[in-house]
PDB file of C-alpha atoms in Angstrom:
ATOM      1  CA  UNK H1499      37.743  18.780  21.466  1.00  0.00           C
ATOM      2  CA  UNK H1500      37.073  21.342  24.339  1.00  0.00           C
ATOM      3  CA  UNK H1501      33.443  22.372  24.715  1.00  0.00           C
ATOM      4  CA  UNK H1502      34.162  25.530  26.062  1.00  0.00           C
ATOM      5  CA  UNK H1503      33.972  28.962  24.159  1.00  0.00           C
ATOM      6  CA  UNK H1504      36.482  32.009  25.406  1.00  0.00           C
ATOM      7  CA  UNK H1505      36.910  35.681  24.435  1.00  0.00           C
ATOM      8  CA  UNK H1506      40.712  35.360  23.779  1.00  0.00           C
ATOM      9  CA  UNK H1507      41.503  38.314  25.615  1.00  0.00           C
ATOM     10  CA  UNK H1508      40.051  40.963  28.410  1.00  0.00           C
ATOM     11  CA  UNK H1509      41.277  43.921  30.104  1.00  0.00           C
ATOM     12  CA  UNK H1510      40.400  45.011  34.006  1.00  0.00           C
ATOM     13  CA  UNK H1511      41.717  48.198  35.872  1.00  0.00           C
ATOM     14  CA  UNK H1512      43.109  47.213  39.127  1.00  0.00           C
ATOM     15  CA  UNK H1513      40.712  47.148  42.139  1.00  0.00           C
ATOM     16  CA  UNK H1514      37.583  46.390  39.706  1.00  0.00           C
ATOM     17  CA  UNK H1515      35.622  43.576  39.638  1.00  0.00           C
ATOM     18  CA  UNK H1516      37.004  41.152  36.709  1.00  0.00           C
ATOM     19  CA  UNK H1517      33.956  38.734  34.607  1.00  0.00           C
ATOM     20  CA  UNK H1518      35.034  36.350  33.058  1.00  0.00           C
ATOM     21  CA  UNK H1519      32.702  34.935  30.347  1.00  0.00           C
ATOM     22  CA  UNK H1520      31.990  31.206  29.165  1.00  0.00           C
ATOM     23  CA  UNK H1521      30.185  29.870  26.929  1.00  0.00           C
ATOM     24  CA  UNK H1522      29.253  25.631  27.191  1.00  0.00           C
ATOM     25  CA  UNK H1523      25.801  25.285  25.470  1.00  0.00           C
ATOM     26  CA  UNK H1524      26.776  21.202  25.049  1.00  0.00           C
ATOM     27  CA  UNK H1525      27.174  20.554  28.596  1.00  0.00           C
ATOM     28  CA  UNK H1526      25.459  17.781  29.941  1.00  0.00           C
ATOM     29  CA  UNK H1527      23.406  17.363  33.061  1.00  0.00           C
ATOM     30  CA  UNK H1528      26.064  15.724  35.213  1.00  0.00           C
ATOM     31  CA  UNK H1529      29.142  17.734  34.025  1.00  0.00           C
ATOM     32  CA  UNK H1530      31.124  19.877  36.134  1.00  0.00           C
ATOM     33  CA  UNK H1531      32.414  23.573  34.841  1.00  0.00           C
ATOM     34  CA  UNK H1532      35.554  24.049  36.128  1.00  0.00           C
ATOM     35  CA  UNK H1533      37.968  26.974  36.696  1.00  0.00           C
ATOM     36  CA  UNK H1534      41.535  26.874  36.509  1.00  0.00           C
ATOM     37  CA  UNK H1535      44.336  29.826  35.411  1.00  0.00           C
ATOM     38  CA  UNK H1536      47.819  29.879  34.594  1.00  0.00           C
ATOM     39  CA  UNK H1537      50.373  32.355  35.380  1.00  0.00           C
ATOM     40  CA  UNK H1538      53.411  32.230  32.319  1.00  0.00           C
ATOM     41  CA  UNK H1539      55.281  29.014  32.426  1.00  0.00           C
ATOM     42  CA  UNK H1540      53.717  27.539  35.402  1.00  0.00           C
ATOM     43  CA  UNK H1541      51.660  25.119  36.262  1.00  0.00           C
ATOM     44  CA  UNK H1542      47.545  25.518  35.561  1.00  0.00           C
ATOM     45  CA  UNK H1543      45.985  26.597  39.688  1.00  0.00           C
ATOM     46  CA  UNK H1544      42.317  25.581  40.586  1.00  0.00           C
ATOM     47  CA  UNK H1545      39.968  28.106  41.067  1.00  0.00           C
ATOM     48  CA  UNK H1546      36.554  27.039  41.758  1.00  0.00           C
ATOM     49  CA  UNK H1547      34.230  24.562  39.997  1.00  0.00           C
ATOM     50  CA  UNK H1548      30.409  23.774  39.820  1.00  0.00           C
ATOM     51  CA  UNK H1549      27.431  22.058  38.821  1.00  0.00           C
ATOM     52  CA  UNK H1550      24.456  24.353  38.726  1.00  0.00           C
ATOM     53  CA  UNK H1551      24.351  26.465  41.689  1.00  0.00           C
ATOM     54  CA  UNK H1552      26.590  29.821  42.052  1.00  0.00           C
ATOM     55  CA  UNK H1553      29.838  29.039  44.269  1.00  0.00           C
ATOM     56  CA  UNK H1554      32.050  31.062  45.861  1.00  0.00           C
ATOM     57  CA  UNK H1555      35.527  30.773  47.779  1.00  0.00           C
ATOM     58  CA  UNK H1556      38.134  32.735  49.097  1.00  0.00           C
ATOM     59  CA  UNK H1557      39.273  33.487  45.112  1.00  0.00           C
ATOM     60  CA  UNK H1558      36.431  33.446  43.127  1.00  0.00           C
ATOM     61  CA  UNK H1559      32.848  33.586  42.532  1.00  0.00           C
ATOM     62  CA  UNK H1560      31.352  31.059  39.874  1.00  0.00           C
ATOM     63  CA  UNK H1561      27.912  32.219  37.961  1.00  0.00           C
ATOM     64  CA  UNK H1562      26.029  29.876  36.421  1.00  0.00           C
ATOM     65  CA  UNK H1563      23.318  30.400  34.155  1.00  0.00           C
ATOM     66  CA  UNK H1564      19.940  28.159  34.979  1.00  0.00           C
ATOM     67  CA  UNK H1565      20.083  26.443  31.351  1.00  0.00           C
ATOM     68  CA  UNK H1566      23.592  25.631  32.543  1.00  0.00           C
ATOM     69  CA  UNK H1567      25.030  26.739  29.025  1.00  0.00           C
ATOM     70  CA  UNK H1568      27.458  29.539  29.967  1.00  0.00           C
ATOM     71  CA  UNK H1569      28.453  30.961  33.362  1.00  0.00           C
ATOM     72  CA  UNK H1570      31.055  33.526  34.362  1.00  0.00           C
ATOM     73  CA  UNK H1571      34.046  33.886  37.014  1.00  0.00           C
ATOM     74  CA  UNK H1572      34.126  36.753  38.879  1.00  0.00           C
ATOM     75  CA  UNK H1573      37.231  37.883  40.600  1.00  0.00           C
ATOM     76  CA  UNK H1574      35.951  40.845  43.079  1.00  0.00           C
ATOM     77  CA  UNK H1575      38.754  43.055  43.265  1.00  0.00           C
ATOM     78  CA  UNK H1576      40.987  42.308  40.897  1.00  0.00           C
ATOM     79  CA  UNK H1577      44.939  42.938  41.510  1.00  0.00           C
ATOM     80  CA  UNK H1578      48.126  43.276  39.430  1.00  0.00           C
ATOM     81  CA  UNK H1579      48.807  39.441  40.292  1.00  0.00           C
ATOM     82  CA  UNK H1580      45.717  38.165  38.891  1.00  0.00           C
ATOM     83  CA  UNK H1581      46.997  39.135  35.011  1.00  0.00           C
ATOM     84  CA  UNK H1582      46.819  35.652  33.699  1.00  0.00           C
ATOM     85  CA  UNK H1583      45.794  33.246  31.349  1.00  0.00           C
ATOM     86  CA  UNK H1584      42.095  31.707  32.564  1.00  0.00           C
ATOM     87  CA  UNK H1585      40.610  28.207  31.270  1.00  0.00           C
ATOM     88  CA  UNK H1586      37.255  27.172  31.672  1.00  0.00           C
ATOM     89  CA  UNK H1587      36.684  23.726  31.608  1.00  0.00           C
ATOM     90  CA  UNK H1588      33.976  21.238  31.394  1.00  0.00           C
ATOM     91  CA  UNK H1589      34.393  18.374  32.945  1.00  0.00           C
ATOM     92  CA  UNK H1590      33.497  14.838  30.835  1.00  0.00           C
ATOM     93  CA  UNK H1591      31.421  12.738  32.453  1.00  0.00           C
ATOM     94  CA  UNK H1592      32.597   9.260  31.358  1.00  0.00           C
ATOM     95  CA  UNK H1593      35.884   9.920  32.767  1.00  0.00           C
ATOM     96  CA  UNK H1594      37.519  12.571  34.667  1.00  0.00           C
ATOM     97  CA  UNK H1595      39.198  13.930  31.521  1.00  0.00           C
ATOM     98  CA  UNK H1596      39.937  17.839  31.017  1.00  0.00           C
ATOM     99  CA  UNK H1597      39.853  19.320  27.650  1.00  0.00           C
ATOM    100  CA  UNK H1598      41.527  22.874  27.485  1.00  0.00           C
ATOM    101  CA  UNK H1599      40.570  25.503  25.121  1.00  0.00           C
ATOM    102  CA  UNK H1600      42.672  28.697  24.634  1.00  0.00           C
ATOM    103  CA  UNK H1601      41.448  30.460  27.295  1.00  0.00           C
ATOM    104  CA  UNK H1602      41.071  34.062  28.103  1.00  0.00           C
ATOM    105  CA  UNK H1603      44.204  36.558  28.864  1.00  0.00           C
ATOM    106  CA  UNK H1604      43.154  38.526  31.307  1.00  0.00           C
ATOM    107  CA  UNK H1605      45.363  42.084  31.417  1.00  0.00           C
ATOM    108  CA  UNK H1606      44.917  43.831  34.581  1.00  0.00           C
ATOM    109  CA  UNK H1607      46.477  47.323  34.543  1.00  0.00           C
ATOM    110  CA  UNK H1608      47.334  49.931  36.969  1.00  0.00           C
TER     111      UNK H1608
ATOM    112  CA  UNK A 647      53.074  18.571  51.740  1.00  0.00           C
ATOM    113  CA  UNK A 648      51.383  16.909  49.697  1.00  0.00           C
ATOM    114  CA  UNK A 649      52.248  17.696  45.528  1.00  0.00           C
ATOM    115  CA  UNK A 650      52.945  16.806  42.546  1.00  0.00           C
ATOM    116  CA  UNK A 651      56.949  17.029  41.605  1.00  0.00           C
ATOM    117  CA  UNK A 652      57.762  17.409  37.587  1.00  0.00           C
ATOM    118  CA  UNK A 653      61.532  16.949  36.485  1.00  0.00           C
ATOM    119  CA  UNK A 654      63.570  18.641  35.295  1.00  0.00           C
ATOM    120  CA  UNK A 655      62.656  22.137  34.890  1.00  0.00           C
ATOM    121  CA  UNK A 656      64.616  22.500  31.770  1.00  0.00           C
ATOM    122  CA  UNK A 657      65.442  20.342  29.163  1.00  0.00           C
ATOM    123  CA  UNK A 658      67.238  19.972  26.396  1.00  0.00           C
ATOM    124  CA  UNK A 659      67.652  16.961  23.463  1.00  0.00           C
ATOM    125  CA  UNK A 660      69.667  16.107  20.119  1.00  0.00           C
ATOM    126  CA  UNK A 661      67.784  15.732  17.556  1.00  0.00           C
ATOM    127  CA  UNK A 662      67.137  11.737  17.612  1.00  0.00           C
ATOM    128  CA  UNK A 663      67.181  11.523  21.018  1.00  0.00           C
ATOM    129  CA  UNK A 664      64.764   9.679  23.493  1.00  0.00           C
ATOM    130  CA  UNK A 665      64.101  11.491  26.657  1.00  0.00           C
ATOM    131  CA  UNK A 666      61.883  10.984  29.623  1.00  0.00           C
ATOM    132  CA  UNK A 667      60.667  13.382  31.599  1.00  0.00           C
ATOM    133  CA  UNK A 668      59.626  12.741  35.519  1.00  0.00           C
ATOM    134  CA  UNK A 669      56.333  12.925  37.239  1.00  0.00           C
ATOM    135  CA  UNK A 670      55.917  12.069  40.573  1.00  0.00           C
ATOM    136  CA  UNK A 671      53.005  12.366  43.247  1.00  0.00           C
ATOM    137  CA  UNK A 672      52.380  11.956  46.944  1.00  0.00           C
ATOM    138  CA  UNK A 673      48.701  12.883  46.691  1.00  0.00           C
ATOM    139  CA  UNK A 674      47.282   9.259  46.625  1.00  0.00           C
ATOM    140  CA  UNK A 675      45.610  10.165  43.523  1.00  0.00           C
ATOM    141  CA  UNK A 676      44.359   7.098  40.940  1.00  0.00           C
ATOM    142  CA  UNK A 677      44.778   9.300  38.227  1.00  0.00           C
ATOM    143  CA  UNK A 678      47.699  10.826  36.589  1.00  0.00           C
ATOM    144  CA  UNK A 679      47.951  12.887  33.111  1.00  0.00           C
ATOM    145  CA  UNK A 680      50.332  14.332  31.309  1.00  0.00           C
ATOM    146  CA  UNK A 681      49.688  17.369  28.602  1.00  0.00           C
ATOM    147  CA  UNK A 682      51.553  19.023  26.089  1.00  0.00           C
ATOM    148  CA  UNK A 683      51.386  23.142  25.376  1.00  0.00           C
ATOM    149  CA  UNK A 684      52.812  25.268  22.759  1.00  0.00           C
ATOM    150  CA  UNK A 685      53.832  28.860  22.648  1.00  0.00           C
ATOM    151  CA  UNK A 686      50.248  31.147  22.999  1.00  0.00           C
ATOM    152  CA  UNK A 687      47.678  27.284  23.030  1.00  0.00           C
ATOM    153  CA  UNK A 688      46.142  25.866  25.097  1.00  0.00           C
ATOM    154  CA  UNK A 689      46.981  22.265  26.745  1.00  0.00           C
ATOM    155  CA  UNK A 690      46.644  19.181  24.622  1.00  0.00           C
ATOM    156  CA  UNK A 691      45.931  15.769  26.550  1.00  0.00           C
ATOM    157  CA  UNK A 692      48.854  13.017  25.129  1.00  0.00           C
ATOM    158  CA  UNK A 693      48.084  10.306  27.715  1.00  0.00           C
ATOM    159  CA  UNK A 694      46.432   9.936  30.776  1.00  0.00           C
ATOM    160  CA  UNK A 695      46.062   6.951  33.790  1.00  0.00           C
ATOM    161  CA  UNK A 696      43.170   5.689  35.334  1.00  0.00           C
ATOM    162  CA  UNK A 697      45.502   2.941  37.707  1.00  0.00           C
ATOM    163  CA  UNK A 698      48.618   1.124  37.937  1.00  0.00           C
ATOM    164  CA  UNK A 699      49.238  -0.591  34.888  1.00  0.00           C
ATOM    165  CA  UNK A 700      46.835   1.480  32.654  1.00  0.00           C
ATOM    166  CA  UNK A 701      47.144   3.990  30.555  1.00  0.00           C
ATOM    167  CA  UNK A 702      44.888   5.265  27.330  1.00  0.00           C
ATOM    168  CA  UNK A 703      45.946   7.910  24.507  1.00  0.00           C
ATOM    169  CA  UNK A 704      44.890  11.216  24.638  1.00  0.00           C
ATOM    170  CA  UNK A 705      44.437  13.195  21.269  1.00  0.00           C
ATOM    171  CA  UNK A 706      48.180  13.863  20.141  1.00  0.00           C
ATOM    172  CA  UNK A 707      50.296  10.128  21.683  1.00  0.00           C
ATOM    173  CA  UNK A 708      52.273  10.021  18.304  1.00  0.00           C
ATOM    174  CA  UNK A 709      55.685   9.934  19.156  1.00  0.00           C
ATOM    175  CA  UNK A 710      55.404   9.325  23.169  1.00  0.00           C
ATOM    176  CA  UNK A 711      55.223   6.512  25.169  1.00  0.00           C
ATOM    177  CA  UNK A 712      54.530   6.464  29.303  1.00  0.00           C
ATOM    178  CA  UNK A 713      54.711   3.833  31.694  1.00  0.00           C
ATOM    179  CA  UNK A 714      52.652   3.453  35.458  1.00  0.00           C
ATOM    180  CA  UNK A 715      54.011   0.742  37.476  1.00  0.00           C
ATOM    181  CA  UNK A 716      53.441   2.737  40.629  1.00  0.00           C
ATOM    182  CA  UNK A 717      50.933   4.788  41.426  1.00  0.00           C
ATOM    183  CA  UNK A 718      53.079   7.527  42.562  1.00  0.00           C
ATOM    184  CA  UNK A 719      55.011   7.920  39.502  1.00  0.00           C
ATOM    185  CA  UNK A 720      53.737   8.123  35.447  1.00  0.00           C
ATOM    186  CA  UNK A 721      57.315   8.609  33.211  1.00  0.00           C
ATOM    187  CA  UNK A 722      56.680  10.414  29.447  1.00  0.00           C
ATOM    188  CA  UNK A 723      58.791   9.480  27.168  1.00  0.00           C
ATOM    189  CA  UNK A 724      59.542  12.066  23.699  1.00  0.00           C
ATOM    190  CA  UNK A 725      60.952   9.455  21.278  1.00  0.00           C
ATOM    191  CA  UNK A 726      62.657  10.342  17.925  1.00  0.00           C
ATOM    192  CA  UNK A 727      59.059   9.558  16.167  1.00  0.00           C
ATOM    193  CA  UNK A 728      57.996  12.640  18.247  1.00  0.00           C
ATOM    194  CA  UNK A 729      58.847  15.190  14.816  1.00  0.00           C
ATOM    195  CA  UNK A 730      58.530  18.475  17.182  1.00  0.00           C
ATOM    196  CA  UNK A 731      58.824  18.160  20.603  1.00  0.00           C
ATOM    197  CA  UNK A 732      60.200  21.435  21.467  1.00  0.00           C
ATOM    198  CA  UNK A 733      57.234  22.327  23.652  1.00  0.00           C
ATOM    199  CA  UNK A 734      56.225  23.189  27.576  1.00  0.00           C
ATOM    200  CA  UNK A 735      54.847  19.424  28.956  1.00  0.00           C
ATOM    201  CA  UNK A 736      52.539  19.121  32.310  1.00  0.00           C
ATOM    202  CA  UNK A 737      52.178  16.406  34.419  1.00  0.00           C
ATOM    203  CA  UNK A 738      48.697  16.256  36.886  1.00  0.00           C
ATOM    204  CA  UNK A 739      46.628  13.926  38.794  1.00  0.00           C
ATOM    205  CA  UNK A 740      43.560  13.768  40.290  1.00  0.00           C
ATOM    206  CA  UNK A 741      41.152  11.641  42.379  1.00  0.00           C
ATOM    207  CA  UNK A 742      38.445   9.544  40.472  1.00  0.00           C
ATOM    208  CA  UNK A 743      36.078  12.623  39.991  1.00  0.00           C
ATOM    209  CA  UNK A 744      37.974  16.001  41.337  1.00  0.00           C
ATOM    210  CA  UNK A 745      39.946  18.267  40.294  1.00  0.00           C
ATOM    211  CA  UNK A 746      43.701  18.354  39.214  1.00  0.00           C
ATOM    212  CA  UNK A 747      46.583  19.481  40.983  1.00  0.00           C
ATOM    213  CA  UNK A 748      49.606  20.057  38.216  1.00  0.00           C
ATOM    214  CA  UNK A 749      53.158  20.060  38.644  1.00  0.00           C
ATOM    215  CA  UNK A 750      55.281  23.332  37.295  1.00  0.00           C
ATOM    216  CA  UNK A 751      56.290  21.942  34.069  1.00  0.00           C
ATOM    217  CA  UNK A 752      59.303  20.716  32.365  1.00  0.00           C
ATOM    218  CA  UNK A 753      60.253  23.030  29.127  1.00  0.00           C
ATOM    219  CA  UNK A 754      61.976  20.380  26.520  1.00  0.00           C
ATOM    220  CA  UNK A 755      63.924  22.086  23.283  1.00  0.00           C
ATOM    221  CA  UNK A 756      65.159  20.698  20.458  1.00  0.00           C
ATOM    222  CA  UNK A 757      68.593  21.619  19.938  1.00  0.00           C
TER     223      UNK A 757
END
């Protein structure tokens, strides 16, 4: 039952910024989005994750729209290594419990 | 370092066959999970621990069982009942309200 809406797929030329949209109009007030992405066969990594205000780190930034009901991951300059499979999740609030959608594959090309 | 260890990498069962797959942690985390993922999907929840000696059902538990009498360690086990198991399986854990940290999967075929 993930709450999360994808594109299944996006492309980004290498060195351009990459933004990645989600879509989570039934979040509720005390539920984290979180970012995760998986390279093929490996384990899912953490990106970044928030509650309403934008966040950035050393990977990622993390938009988030004031209703709360979408935000978007932006990966600055995007490289070769960053081709991967990207899951947004919301995280349910009566228990720390992840539900996975498809996610988006993101292609970045030369 | 501190991680989360999944093994084996590879696996391979008769058809009939029980087999358990490993999951250990050295995080201190409460909470452990494991999920299943087929070719091109996205990762379904099978069961998932709260604490030592708990564990609830996640949306597909038909045909596994698991086990947490340690809090380092949360066994699956794909039992005969389990009708296609050939699939990628990922163990994680997590404090009470952050994030996961997975292990790098164990790949389990049918053969």
């Amino acid at each position: 039952d993930a709450k999360t809406t994808q594109p299944p797929s996006m492309d980004c030329a290498e060195g351009r910024a990459a933004n990645l949209p989600c879509n989570h109009s039934t979040i509720s007030g005390n539920e984290y989005v979180y970012w995760y992405r998986q390279i093929h066969s490996q384990g899912p990594q953490y990106i970044i994750h928030g509650l309403k205000n934008n966040e950035t780190n050393e990977m990622a930034s993390l938009i988030i729209t004031e209703d709360r009901k979408s935000s978007t991951l932006i990966l600055p300059h995007a490289t070769l290594r960053d081709t991967a499979v990207y899951y947004c999740i919301v995280r349910v609030a009566d228990f720390n419990k992840f539900y996975f959608g498809s996610g988006t594959k993101l292609n970045v090309k030369p | 370092d501190g991680g989360i260890t999944q093994s084996p990498k590879y696996l391979f069962r008769k058809e009939g066959q029980n087999v358990t797959l490993s999951c250990e942690q050295n995080l201190n985390h409460d909470a452990m999970y494991w999920y299943r993922q087929d070719p091109g999907q996205g990762l379904r929840l099978i069961y998932y621990s709260q604490i030592v000696n708990d564990f609830q059902k996640g949306d597909i538990a038909e045909g596994y069982s698991v086990s947490r009498e340690k809090k380092e360690s949360f066994p699956l086990t794909v039992t005969s009942a389990q009708k296609n198991p050939t699939a990628f399986y990922l163990c994680a854990s997590s404090s009470s309200f952050g994030g996961y940290t997975f292990g790098s999967g164990t790949r389990l075929t049918v053969v």
